[in-house]
XYZ file of C-alpha atoms in Angstrom:
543
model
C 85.702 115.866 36.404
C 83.946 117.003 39.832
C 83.449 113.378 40.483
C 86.811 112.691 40.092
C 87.948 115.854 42.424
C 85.359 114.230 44.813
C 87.082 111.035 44.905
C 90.334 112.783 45.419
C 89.430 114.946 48.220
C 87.788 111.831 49.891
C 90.531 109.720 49.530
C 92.902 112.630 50.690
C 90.702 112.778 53.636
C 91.252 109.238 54.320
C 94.554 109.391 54.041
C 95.204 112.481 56.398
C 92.859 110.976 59.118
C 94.322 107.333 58.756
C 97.938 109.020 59.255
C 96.789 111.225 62.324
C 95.452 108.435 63.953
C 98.214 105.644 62.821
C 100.942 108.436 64.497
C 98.730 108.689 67.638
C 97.999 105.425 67.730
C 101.811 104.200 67.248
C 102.813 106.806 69.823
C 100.113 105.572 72.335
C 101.128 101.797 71.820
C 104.911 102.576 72.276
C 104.496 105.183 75.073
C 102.234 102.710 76.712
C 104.253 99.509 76.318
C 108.042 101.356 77.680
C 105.654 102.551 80.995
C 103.962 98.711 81.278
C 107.271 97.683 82.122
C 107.631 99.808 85.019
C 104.480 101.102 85.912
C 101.477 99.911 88.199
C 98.125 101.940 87.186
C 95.807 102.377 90.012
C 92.701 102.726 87.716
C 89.557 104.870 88.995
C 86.668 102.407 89.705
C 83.395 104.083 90.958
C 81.348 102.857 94.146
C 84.529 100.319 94.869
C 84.067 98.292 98.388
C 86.671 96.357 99.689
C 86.196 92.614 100.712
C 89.196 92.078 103.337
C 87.752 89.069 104.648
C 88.246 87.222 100.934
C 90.415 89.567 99.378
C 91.033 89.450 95.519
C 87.310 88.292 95.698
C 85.694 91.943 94.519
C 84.074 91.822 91.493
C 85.717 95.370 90.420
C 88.927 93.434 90.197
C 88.317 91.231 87.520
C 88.347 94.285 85.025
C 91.415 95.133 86.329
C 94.932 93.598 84.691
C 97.839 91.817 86.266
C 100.882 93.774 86.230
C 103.977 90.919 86.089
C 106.580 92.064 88.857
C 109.917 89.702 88.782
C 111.896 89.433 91.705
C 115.244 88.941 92.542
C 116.986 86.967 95.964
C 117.447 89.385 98.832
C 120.845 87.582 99.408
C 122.392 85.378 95.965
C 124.266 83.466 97.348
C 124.331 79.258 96.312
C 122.286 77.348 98.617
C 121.270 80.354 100.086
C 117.117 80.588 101.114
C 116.554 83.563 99.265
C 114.504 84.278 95.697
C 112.129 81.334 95.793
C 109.305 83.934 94.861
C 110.122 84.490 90.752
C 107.118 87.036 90.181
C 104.627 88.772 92.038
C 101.154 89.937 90.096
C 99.895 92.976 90.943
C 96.709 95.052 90.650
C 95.618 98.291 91.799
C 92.920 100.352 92.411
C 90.960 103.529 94.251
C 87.221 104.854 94.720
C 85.574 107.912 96.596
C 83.696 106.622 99.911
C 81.869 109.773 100.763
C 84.133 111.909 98.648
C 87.708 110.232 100.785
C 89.631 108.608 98.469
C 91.520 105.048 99.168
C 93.704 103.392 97.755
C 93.341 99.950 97.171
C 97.090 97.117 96.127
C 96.331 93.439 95.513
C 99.067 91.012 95.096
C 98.872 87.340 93.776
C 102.447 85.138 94.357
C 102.548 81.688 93.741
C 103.243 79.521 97.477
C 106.237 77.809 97.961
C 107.116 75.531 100.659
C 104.884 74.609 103.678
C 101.537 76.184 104.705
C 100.550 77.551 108.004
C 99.216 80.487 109.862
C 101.093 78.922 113.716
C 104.451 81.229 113.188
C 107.329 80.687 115.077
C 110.325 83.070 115.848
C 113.350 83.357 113.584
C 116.073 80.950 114.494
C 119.632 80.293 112.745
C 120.953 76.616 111.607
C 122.738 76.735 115.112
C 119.669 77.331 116.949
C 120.202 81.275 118.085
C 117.660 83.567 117.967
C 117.588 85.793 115.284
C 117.042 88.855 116.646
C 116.908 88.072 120.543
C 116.715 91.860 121.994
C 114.342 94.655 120.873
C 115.579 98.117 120.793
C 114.712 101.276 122.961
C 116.070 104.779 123.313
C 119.472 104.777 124.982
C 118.997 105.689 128.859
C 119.750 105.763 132.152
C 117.048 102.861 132.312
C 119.043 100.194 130.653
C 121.362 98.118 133.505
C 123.881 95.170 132.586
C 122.676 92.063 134.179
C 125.653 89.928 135.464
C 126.203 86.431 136.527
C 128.145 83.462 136.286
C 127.108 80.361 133.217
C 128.236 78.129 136.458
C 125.300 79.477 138.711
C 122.469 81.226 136.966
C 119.660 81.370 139.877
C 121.474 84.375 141.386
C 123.371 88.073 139.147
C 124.168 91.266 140.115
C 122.204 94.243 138.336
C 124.039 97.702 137.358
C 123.677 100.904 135.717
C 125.136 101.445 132.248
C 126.386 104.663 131.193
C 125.105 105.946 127.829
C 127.853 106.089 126.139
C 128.979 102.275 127.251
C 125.502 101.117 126.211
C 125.407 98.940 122.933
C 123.523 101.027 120.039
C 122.109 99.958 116.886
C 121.524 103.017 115.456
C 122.733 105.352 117.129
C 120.679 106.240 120.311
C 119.039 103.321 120.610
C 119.767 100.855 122.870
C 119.834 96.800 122.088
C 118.067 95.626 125.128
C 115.768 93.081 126.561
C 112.828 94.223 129.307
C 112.790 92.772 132.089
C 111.241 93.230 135.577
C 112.450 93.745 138.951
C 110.619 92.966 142.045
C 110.735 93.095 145.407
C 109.918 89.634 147.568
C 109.021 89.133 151.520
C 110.897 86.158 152.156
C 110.838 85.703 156.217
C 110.261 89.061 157.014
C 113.682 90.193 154.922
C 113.565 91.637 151.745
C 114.520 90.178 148.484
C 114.794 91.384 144.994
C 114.584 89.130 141.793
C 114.914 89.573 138.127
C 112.146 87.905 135.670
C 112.750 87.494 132.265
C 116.471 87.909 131.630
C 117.941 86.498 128.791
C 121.321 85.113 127.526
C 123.138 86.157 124.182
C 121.105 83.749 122.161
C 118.046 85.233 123.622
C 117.251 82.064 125.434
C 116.212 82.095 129.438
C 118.373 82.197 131.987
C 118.005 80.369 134.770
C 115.127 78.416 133.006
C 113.186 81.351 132.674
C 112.799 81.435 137.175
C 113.451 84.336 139.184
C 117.077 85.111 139.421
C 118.007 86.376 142.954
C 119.670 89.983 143.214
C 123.352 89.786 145.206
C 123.512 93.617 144.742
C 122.331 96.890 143.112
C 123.210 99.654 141.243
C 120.969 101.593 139.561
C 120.091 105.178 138.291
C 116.596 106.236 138.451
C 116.398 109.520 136.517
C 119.533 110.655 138.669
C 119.167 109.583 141.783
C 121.199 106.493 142.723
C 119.659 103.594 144.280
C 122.177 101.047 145.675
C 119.460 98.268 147.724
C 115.882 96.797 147.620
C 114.605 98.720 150.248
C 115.635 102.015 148.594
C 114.087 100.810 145.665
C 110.470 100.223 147.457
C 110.432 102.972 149.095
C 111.132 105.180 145.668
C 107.983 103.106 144.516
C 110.055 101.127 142.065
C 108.408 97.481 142.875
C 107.778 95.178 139.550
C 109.194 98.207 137.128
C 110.233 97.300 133.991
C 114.115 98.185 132.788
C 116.026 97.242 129.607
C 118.986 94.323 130.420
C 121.930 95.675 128.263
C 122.426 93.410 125.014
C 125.531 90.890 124.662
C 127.200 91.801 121.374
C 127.398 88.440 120.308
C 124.920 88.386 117.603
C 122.609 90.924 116.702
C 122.845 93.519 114.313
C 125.811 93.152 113.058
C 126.978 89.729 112.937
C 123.476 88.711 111.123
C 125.287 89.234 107.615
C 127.586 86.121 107.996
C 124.247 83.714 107.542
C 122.609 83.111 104.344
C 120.165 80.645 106.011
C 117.512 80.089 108.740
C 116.547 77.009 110.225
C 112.607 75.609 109.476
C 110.519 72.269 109.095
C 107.270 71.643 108.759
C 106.141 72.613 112.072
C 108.597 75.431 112.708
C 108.036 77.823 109.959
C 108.199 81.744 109.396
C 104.937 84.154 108.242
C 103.631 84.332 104.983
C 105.086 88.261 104.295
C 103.893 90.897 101.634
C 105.732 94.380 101.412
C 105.189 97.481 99.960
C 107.583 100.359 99.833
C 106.894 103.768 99.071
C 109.677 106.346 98.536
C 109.170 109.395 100.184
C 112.659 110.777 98.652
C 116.036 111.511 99.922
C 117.771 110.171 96.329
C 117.629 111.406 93.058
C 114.936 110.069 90.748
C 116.725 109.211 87.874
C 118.210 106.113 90.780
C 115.470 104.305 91.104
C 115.320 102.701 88.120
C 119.117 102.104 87.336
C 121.352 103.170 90.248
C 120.202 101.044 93.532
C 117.236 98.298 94.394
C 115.393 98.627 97.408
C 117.238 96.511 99.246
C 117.365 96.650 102.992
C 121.307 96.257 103.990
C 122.276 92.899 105.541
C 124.303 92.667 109.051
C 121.916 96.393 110.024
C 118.636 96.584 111.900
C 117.118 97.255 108.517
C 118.908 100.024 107.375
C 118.124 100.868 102.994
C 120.800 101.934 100.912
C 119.690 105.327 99.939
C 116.888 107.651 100.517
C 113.688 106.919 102.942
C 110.755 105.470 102.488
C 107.522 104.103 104.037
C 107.466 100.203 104.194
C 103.666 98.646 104.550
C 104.460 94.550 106.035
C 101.763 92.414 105.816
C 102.259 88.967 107.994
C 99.966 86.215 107.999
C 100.599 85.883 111.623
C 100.247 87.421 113.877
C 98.204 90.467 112.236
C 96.400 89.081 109.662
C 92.837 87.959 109.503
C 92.649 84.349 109.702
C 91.484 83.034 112.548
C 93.965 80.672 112.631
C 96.391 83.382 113.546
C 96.760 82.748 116.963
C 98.889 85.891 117.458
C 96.206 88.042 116.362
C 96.355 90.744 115.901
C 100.236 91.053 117.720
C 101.639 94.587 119.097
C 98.635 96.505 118.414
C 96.670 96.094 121.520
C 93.862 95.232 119.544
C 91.563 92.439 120.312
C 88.535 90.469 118.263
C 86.126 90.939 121.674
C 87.231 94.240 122.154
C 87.291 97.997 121.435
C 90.276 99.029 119.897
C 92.409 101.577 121.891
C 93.327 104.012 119.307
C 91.183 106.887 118.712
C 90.312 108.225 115.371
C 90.727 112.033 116.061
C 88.257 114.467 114.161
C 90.664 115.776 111.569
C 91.300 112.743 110.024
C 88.653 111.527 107.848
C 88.695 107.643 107.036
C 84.201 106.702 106.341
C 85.414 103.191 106.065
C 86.875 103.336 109.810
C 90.044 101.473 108.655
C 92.009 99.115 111.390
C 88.067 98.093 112.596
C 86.533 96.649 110.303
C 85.144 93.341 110.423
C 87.300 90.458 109.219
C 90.488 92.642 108.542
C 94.106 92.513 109.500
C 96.698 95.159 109.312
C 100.018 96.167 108.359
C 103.091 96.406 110.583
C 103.395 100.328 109.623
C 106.903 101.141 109.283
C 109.886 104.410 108.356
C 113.267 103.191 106.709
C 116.354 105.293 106.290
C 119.842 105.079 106.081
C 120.281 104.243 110.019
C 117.436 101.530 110.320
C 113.733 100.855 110.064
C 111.399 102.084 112.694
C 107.821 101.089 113.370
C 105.154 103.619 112.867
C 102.811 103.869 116.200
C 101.282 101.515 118.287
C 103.160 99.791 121.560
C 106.858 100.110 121.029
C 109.760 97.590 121.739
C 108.732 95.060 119.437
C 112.316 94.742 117.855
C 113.124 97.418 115.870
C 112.876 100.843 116.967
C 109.812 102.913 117.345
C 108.562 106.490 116.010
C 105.813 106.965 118.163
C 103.991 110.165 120.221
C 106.513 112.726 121.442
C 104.452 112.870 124.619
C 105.460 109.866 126.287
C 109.325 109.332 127.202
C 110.498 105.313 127.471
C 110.379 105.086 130.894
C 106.918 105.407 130.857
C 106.073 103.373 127.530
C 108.343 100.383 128.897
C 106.006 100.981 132.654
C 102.953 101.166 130.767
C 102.282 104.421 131.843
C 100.315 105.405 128.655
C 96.854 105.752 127.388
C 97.027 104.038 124.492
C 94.871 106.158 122.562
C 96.570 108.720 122.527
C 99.868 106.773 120.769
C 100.068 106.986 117.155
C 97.837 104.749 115.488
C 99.462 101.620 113.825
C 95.795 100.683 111.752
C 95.604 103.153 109.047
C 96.032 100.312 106.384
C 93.640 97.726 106.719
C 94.351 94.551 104.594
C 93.366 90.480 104.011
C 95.509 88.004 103.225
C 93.984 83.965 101.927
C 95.296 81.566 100.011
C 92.940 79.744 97.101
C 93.932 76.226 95.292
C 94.440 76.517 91.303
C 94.894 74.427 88.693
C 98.416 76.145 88.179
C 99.300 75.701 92.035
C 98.406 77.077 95.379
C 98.547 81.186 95.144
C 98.530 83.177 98.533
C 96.304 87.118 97.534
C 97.389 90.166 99.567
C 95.247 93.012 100.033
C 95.725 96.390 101.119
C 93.271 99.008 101.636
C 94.398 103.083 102.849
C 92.954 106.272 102.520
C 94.973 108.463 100.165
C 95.808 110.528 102.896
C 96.772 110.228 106.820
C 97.121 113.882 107.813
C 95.590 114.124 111.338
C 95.248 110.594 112.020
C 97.187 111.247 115.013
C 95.979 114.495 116.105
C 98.476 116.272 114.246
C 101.544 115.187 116.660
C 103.269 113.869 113.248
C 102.620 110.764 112.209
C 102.070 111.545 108.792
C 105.537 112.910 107.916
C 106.579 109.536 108.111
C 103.454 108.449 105.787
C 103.657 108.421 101.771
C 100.611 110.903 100.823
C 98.528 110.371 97.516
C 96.997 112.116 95.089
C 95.154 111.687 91.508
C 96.902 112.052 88.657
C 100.670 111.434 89.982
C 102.832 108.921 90.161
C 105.149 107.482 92.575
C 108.305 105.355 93.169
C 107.491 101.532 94.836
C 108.794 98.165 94.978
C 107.270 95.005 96.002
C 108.435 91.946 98.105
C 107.118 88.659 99.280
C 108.642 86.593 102.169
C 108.268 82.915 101.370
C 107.952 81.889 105.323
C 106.920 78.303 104.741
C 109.979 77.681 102.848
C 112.393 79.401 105.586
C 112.610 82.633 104.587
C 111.653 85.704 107.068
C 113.829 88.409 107.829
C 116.816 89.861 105.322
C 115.667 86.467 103.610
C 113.277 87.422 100.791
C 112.315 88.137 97.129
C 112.388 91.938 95.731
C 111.415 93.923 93.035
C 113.450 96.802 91.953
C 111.825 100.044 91.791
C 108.268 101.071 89.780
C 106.106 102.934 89.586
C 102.881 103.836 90.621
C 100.618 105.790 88.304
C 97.427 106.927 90.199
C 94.839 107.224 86.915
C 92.205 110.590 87.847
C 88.902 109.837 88.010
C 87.951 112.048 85.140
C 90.043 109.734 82.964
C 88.948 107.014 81.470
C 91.139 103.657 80.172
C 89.184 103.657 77.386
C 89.379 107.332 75.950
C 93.038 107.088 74.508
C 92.150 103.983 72.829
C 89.241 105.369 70.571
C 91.639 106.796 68.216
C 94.029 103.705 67.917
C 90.421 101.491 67.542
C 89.221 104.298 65.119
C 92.785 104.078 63.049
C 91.976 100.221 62.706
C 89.009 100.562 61.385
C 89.881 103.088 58.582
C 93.046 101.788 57.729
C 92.215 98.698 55.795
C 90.410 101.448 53.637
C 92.904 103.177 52.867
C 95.431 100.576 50.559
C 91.997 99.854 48.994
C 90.691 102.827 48.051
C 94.368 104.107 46.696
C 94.550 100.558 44.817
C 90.914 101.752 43.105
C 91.570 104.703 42.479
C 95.133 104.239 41.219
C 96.978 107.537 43.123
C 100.533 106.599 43.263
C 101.777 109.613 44.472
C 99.102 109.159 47.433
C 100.693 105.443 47.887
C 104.030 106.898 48.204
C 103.380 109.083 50.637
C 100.872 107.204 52.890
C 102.498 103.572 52.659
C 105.340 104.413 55.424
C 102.831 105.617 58.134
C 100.186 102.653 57.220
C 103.418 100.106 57.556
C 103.809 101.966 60.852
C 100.442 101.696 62.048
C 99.536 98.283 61.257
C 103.462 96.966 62.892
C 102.884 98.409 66.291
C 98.484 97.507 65.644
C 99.657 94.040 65.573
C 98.675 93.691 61.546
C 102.628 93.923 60.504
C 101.818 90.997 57.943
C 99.315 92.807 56.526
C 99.829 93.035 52.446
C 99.647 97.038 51.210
């Protein structure tokens, strides 16, 4: 009779543990396959070092899953160039390097079109520019440039009020720099105008000096109305925005749904990342909006703000190929970089510098437009850059360039390897979890997503297909996931045990009932087992 109590209490046993774990274990499975459809884990991997120079190449990767992003055509329209990117596979990762942590996003996308690291600049089907003017803070610095198509060798140049310049957003000013000099010619002299452009953003005059027939400027209030008043207020070869022609850029961009491109005039290779550092309610990003930048704006998103890391293969990536290298940054392969690395910010790895490395066009998106993050301004879009320096002096070069905010604080690698599946370009990107103080406190970091262990944040992917014509609005995106930073004191292991342990004991338990012939036991148990071995992968499993 004991024995039999001893059987009973044994099987009872088995039966309590097999159903705590089969719950756990069912919960686990379901909890974790509703988050793999929207979550990225960064998993914790010890003593990680990052290879930018063959990225993907790390051996800590290959213990590391693909996460299966699809994307979706920037702009659906038939015929249109966008969407030729399906799905984007991507990893993630972060170590300690001397107790800083980083943060470390590969991304795998299969190539389409052409393949080349010689860029060229965005151009429409009828041969305009696509963006032909960069974009300043509205001033009395900008002046309209005037002249007749008949005659272009010779214009007239003239202040513009502010409120009569053309802004795109508001308060800053479309413009293109150019330079205005002063010339002996026979002992009289001349002013001339290099580098002024037409609406398309083409050259006028052939890209010669255009002589000045008269002038009208405002230099910080004081009026200037000839060349020789102009020398004499030290103004020779100063730089000054040429007011924008409205004929094209922002707005009108959203009537095209192509760009032109062969196989010698082609677009960067382009990875993005965006991080949302709020301004919308959570419960949107996964039903109420994509992160979509708006067509026909400078880059304007349709809610909230975020951070937006741009990798290009040219001109800051790390081939040396890349002619451009490494583009607005002022940096150069023989060398020192300019930007300074100021004491409170804490970065062992010395990100931006490191050998065989590109970077990231750093960059803030809102509701009004995108704005690069640092570095030298007037690139294109706007610029959020040290509060020290006003635009005269940026546009003048009347800087030290260490002390603007520094565009390198995400270091990354870009290659692409031949497979027997097809040619795959890998994306790397490599930042420390945090950027406070990177620019001596003067700010920079508010426009910066900051990390930490354990949390998880709203992203979205994007790749730019530039050998098959896409650049620009032009794209494949993702719609919003999430990023689930794992804490090192976790393991990926630990809340598998008890699923692994459930599978293990459960094939015991229909046996030992079947022995031992407790139907009451059977009746109870048999649900949870079915339940277990469904979401274990063992539904066919005979109980």
């Amino acid at each position: 009779m004991a024995n039999g109590y001893t059987k009973l209490l044994v099987v009872g046993a088995i039966v309590v543990i097999a159903i705590l774990l089969a719950s756990y274990g069912a919960d686990f499975v379901l909890n974790s396959a509703a988050q793999a459809t929207s979550t990225v884990t960064a998993y914790y991997v010890p003593n990680a070092s990052p290879d930018l120079g063959n990225p993907g190449s790390e051996s800590f990767w290959s213990t590391i899953p693909w996460t299966s992003v699809p994307l979706v055509p920037t702009v659906p329209v038939p015929g249109g160039i966008s969407g030729h990117t399906h799905f984007v596979y991507v990893k993630a990762a972060w170590t300690y390097v001397d107790n800083v942590p980083y943060i470390m996003i590969l991304m795998k996308a299969r190539n389409h079109g052409y393949i080349s690291w010689m860029a060229c600049p965005e151009t429409t089907t009828t041969g305009k520019l696509w963006q032909p003017f960069s974009v300043e803070h509205a001033g009395w610095w900008v002046v309209n440039v005037s002249y007749k198509q008949s005659n272009e060798s010779v214009a007239s140049v003239n202040c513009i009020p502010v409120k009569d310049q053309i802004q795109y957003p508001p308060g800053e000013a479309l413009a293109n720099p150019i330079q205005i000099i002063a010339v002996n010619q026979s002992g009289k002299l001349v002013g001339e105008i290099l580098g002024a452009t037409g609406p398309g953003g083409h050259p006028l005059n052939g890209g010669n000096p255009i002589v000045i027939t008269s002038l009208d400027l405002n230099y910080s209030g004081h009026m200037i109305t000839s060349i020789s008043q102009f020398v004499k207020m030290g103004l020779n070869d100063t730089t000054w925005g040429q007011n924008a022609y409205n004929e094209f850029y922002p707005e009108d961009t959203a009537k095209y749904v192509t760009l032109f491109y062969n196989s010698s005039f082609m677009y960067p290779e382009r990875f993005a990342i965006l991080w949302s550092l709020g301004g919308a309610p959570s419960d949107w990003y996964q039903i109420a909006y994509t992160p979509h930048m708006m067509p026909g704006t400078s880059g304007a998103i349709s809610a909230g703000q975020d951070e937006l890391w741009v990798l290009n293969d040219n001109p800051r990536a790390n081939n040396t190929q890349d002619f451009g290298y490494p583009g607005p940054t002022l940096f150069s392969r023989n060398s020192t970089p300019p930007y300074a690395h100021y004491a409170a910010y804490n970065d062992p790895l010395n990100l931006g510098y490191l050998k065989d490395q590109g970077i990231i066009a750093d960059a803030y998106v809102n509701g009004s437009s995108i704005y690069y993050i640092g570095g030298v301004p007037f690139i294109g879009f706007p610029a959020l850059n040290t509060p020290q320096y006003n635009t005269w002096d940026l546009m003048n070069g009347m800087y030290n360039a260490s002390k603007l905010w520094n565009p390198s604080v995400v270091a990354t690698g870009i290659t692409y390897r031949q497979t027997q599946t097809g040619t795959y370009w890998y994306a790397e990107f490599v930042r420390t979890f945090s950027t406070v103080g990177v620019s001596g406190g003067q700010g920079e970091s508010h426009y910066q997503v900051q990390l930490s262990p354990g949390k998880t944040y709203h992203v979205a992917f994007a790749v730019f297909q530039g050998g098959a014509g896409e650049s620009v609005d032009f794209k494949s995106i993702s719609f919003w996931y999430n990023l689930y930073i794992e804490p090192a004191s976790s393991s990926s292991y630990v809340a598998m045990l008890p699923m692994l342990m459930g599978l293990l004991i459960a094939p015991m338990v229909p046996l030992s009932m079947k022995t031992l012939k407790y139907p009451l036991l059977r009746l109870v148990a048999l649900p949870f087992l079915k339940t277990f071995l469904k979401v274990s992968g063992h539904g066919k499993t005979k109980i």
